[in-house]
PDB file of C-alpha atoms and ligand atoms in Angstrom:
ATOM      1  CA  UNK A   1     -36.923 -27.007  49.652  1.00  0.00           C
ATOM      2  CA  UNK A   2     -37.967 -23.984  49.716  1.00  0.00           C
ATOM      3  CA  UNK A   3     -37.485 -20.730  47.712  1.00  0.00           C
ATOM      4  CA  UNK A   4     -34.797 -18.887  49.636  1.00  0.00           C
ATOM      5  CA  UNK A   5     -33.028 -22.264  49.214  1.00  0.00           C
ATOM      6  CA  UNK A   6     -32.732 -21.764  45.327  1.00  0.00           C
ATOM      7  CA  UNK A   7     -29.438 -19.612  45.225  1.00  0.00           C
ATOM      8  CA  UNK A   8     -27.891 -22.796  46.885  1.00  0.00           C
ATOM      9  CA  UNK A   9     -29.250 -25.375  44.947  1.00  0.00           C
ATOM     10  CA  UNK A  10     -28.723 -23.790  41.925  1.00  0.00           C
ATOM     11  CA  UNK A  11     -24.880 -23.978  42.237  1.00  0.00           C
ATOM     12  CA  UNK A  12     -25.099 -27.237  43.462  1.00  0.00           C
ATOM     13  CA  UNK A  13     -26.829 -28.952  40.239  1.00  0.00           C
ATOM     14  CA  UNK A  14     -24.754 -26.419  38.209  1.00  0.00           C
ATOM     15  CA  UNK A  15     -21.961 -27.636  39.713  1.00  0.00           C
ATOM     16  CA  UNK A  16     -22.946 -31.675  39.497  1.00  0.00           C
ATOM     17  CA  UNK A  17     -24.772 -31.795  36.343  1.00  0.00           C
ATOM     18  CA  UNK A  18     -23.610 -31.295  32.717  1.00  0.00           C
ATOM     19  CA  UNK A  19     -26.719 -29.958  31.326  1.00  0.00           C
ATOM     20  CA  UNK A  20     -28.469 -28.416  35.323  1.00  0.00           C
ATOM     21  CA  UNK A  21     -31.455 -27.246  35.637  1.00  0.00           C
ATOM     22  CA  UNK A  22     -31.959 -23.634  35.798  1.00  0.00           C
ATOM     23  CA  UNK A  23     -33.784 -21.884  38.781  1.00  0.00           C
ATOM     24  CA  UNK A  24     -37.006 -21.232  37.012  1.00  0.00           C
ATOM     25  CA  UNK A  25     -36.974 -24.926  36.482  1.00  0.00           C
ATOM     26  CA  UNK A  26     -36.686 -25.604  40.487  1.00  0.00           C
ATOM     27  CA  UNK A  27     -39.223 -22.728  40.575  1.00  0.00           C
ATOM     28  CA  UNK A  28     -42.040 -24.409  38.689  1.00  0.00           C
ATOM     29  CA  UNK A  29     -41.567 -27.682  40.318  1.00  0.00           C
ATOM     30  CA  UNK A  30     -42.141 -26.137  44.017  1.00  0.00           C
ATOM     31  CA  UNK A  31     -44.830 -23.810  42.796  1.00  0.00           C
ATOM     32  CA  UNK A  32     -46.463 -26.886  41.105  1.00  0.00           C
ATOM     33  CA  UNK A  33     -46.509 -28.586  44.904  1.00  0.00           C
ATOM     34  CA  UNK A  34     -43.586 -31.065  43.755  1.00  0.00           C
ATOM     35  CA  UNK A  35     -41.946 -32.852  46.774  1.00  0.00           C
ATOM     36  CA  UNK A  36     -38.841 -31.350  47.242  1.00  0.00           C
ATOM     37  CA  UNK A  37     -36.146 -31.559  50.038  1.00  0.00           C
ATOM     38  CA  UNK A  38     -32.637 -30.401  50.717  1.00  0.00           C
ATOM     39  CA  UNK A  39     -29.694 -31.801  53.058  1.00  0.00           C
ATOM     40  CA  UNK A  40     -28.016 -29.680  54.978  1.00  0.00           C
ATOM     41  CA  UNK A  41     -25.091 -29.652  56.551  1.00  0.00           C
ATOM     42  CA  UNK A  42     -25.160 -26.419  59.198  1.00  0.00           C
ATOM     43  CA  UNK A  43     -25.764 -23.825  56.450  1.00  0.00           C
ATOM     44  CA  UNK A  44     -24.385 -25.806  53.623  1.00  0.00           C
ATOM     45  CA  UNK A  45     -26.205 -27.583  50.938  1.00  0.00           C
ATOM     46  CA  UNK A  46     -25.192 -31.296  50.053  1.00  0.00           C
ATOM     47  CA  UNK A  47     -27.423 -32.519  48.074  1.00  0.00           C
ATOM     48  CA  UNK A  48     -31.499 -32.348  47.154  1.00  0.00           C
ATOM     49  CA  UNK A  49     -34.378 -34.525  45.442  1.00  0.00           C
ATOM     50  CA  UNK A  50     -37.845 -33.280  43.904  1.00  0.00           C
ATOM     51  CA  UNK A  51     -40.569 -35.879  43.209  1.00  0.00           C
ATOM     52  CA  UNK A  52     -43.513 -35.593  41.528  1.00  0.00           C
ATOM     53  CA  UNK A  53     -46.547 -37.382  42.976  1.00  0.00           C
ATOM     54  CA  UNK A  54     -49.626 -38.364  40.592  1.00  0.00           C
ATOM     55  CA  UNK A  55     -52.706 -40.707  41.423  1.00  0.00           C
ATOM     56  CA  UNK A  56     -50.717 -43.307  42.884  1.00  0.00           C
ATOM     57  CA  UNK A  57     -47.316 -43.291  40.608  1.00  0.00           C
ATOM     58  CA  UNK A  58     -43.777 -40.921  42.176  1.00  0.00           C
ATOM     59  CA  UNK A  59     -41.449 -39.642  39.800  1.00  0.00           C
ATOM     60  CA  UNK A  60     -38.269 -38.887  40.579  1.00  0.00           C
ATOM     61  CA  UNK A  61     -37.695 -35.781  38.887  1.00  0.00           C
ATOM     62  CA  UNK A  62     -34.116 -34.414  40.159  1.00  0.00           C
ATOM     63  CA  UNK A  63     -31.546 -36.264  42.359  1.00  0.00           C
ATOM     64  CA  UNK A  64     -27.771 -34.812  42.763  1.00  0.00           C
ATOM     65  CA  UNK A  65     -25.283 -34.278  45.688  1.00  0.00           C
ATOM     66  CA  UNK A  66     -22.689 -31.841  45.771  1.00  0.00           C
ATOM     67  CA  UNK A  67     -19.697 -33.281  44.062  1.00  0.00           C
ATOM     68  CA  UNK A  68     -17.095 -33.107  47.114  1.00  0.00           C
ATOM     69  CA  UNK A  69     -19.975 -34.684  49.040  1.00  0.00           C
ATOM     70  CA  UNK A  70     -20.166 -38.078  47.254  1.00  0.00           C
ATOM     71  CA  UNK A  71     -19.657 -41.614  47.449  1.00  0.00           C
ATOM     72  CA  UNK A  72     -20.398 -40.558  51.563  1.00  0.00           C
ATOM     73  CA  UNK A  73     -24.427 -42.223  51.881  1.00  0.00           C
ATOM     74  CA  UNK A  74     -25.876 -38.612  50.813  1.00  0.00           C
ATOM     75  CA  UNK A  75     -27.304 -39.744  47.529  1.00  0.00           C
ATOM     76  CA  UNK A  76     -28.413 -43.118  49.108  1.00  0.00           C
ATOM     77  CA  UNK A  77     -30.042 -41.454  52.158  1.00  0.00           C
ATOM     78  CA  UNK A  78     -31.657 -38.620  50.299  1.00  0.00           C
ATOM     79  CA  UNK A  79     -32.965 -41.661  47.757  1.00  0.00           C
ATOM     80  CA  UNK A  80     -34.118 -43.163  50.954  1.00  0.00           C
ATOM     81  CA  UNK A  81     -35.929 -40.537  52.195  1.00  0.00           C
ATOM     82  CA  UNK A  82     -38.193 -40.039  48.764  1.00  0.00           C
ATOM     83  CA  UNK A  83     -39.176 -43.363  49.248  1.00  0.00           C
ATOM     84  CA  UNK A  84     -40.408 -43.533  52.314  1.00  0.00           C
ATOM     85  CA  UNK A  85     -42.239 -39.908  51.723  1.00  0.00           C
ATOM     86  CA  UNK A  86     -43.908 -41.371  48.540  1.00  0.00           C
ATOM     87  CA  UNK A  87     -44.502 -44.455  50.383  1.00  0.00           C
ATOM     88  CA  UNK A  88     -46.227 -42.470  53.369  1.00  0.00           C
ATOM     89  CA  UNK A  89     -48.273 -40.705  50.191  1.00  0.00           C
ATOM     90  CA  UNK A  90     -50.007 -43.679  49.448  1.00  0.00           C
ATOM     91  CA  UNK A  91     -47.736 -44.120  45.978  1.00  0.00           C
ATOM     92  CA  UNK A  92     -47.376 -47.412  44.783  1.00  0.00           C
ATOM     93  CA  UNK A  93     -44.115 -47.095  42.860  1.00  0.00           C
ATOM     94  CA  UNK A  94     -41.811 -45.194  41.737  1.00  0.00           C
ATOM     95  CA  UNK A  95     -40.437 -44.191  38.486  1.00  0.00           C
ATOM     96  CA  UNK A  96     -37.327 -41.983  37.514  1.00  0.00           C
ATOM     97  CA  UNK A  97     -35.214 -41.514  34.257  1.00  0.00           C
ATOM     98  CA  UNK A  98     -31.302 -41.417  33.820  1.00  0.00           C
ATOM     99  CA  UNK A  99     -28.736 -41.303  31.060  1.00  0.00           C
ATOM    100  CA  UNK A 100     -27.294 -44.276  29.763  1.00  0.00           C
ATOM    101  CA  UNK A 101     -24.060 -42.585  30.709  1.00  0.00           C
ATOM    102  CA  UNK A 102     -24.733 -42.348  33.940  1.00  0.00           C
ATOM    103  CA  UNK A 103     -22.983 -45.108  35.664  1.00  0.00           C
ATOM    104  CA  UNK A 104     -23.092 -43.973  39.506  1.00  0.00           C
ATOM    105  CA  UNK A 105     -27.008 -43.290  39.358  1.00  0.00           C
ATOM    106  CA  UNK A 106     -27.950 -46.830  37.429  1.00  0.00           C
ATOM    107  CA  UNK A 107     -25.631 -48.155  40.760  1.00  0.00           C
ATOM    108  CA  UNK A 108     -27.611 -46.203  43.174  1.00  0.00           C
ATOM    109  CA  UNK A 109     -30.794 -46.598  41.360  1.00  0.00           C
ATOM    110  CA  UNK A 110     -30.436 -50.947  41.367  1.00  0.00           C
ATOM    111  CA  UNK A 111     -29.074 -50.974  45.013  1.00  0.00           C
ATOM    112  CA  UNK A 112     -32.375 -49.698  45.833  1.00  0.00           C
ATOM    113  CA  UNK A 113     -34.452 -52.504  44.148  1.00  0.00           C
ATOM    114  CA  UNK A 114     -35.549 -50.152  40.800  1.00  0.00           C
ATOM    115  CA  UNK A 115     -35.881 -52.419  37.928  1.00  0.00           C
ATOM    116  CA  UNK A 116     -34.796 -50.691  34.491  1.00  0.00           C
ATOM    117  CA  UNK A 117     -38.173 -50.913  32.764  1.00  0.00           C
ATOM    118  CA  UNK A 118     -37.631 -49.120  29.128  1.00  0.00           C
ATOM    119  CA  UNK A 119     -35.333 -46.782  27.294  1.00  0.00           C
ATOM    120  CA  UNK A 120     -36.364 -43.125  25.944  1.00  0.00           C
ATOM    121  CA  UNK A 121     -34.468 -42.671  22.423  1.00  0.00           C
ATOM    122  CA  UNK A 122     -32.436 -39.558  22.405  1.00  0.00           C
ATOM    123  CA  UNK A 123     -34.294 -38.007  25.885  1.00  0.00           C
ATOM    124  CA  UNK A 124     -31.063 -35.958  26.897  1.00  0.00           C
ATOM    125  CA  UNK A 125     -28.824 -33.338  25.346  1.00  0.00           C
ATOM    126  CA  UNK A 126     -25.271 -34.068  25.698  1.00  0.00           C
ATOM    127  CA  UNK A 127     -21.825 -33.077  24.043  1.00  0.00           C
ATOM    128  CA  UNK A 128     -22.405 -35.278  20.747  1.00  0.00           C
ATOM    129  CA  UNK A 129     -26.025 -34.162  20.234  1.00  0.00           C
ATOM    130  CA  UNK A 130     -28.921 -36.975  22.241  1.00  0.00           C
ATOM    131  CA  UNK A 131     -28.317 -39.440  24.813  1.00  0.00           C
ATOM    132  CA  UNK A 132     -30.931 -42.356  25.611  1.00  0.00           C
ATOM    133  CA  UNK A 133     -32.506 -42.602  29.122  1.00  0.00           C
ATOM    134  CA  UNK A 134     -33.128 -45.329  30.734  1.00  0.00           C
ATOM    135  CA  UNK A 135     -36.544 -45.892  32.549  1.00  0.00           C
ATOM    136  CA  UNK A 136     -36.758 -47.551  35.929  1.00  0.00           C
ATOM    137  CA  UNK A 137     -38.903 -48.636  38.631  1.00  0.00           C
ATOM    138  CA  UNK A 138     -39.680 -49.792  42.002  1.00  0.00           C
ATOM    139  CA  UNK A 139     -42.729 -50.743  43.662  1.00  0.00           C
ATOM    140  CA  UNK A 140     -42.972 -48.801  47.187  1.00  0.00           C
ATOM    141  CA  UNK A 141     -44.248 -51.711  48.862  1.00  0.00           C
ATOM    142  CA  UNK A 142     -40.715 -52.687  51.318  1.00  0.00           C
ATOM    143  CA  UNK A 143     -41.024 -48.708  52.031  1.00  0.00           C
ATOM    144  CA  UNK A 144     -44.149 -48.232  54.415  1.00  0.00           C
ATOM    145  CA  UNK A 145     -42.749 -48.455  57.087  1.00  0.00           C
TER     146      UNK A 145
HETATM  147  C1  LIG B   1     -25.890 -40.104  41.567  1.00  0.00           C
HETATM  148  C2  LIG B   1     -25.528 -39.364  42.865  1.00  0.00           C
HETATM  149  C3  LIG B   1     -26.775 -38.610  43.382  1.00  0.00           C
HETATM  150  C4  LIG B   1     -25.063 -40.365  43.917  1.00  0.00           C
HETATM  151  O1  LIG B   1     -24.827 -39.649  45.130  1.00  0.00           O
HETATM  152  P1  LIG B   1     -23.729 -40.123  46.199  1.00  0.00           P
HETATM  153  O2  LIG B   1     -23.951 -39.341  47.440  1.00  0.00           O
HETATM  154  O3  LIG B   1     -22.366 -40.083  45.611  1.00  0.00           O
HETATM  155  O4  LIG B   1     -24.136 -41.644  46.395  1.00  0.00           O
HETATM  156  P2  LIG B   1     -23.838 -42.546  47.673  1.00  0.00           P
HETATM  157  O5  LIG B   1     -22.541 -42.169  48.314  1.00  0.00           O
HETATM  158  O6  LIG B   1     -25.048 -42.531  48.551  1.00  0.00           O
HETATM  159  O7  LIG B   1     -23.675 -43.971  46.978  1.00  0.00           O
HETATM  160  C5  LIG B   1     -24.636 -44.972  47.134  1.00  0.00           C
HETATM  161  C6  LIG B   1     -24.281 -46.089  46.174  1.00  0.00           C
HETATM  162  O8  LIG B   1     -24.466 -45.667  44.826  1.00  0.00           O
HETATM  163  C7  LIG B   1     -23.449 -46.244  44.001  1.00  0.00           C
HETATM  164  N1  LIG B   1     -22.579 -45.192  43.484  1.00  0.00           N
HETATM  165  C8  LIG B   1     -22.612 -43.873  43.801  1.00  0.00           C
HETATM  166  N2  LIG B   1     -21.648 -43.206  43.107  1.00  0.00           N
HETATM  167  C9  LIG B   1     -21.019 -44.129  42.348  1.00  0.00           C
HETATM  168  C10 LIG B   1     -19.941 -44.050  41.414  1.00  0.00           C
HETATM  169  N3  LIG B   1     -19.327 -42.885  41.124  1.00  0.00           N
HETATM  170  N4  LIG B   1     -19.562 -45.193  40.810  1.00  0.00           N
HETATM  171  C11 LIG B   1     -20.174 -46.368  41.077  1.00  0.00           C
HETATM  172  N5  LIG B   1     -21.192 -46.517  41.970  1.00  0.00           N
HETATM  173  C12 LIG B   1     -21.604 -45.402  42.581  1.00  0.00           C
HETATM  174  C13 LIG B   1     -22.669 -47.183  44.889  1.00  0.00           C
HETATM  175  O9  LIG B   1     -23.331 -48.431  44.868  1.00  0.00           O
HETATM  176  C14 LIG B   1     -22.830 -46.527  46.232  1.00  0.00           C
HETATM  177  O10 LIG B   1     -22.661 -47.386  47.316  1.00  0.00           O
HETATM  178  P3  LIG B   1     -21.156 -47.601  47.906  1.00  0.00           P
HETATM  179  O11 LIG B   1     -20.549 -46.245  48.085  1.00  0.00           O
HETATM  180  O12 LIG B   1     -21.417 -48.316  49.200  1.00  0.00           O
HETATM  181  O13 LIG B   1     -20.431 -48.411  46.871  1.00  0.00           O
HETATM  182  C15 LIG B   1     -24.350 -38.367  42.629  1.00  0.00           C
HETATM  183  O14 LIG B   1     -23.307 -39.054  41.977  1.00  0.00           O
HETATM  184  C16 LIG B   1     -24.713 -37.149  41.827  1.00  0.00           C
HETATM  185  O15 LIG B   1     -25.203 -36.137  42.362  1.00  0.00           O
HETATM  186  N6  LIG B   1     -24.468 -37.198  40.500  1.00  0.00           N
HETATM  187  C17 LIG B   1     -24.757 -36.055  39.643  1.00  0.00           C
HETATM  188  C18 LIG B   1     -26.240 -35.839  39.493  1.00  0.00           C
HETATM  189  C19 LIG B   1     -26.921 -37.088  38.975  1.00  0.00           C
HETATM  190  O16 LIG B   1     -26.420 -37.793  38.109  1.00  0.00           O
HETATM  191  N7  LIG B   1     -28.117 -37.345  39.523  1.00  0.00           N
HETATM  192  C20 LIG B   1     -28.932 -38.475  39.132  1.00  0.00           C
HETATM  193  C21 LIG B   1     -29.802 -38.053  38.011  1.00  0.00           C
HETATM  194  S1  LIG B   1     -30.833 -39.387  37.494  1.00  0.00           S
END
């Protein structure tokens, strides 16, 4: 991802997320050397993730696919490809958040091995006021390869 891409991706997490990030959010995160990629499809974006790398931990920090792109792989493969790139990194797991709400990610998220690992009272905004995350985590070990 780069910034030229941000027009894009903006309208893509506006358009998948309740509460999106806004493009000085996707700003920081690439000028702070986050890892950050975008699938295209010709000149369309489909879908991006941005990890954070730290000592030897990745975060997941942003995950979505455009909506009348899913349930086709995309979120799977672009999940797949942050592994293996934190893997390659040296990282030896990695950790994300997600709402409680948020069915098709916990799916995603435990077809990939993560382990939920804690909660974070009231972490999100949403409708009613707060929503809970839950924490979760995988070691990167099955992904060097
Ligand atoms: C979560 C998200 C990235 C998944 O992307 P996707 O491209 O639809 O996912 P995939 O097609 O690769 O699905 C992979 C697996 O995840 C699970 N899954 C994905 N969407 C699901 C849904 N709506 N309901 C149940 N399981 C779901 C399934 O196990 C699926 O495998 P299957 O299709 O063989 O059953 C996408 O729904 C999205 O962008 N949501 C909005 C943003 C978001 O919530 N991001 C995560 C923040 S933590």
């Amino acid at each position: 991802m780069r910034l030229p891409d941000l027009p894009q991706v903006v309208a893509l997490e506006t358009a998948a997320q309740d509460f999106p990030w806004r493009e000085r959010h996707f700003a920081d995160s690439l000028h702070a050397g986050h890892r950050a990629w975008v699938l295209w499809r010709g000149a369309r974006c489909l879908g991006f993730s941005l990890s954070m790398h730290a000592v030897d931990e990745a975060h997941l920090l942003n995950l979505a696919v455009a909506p009348a792109a899913q349930r086709q792989g995309l979120g799977a493969k672009l999940l797949r490809h942050a592994l293996r790139d934190a893997a390659a990194a040296g990282m030896q797991r990695m950790y994300l958040e997600t709402r409680v709400s948020n069915q098709s990610a916990r799916t995603l998220y435990g077809a990939f091995g993560f382990q939920e690992i804690g909660l974070r009272k009231d972490y999100y905004p949403n409708d009613n006021g707060r929503e809970d995350a839950l924490v979760f985590c995988v070691r990167l070990d099955n992904w060097k390869e």
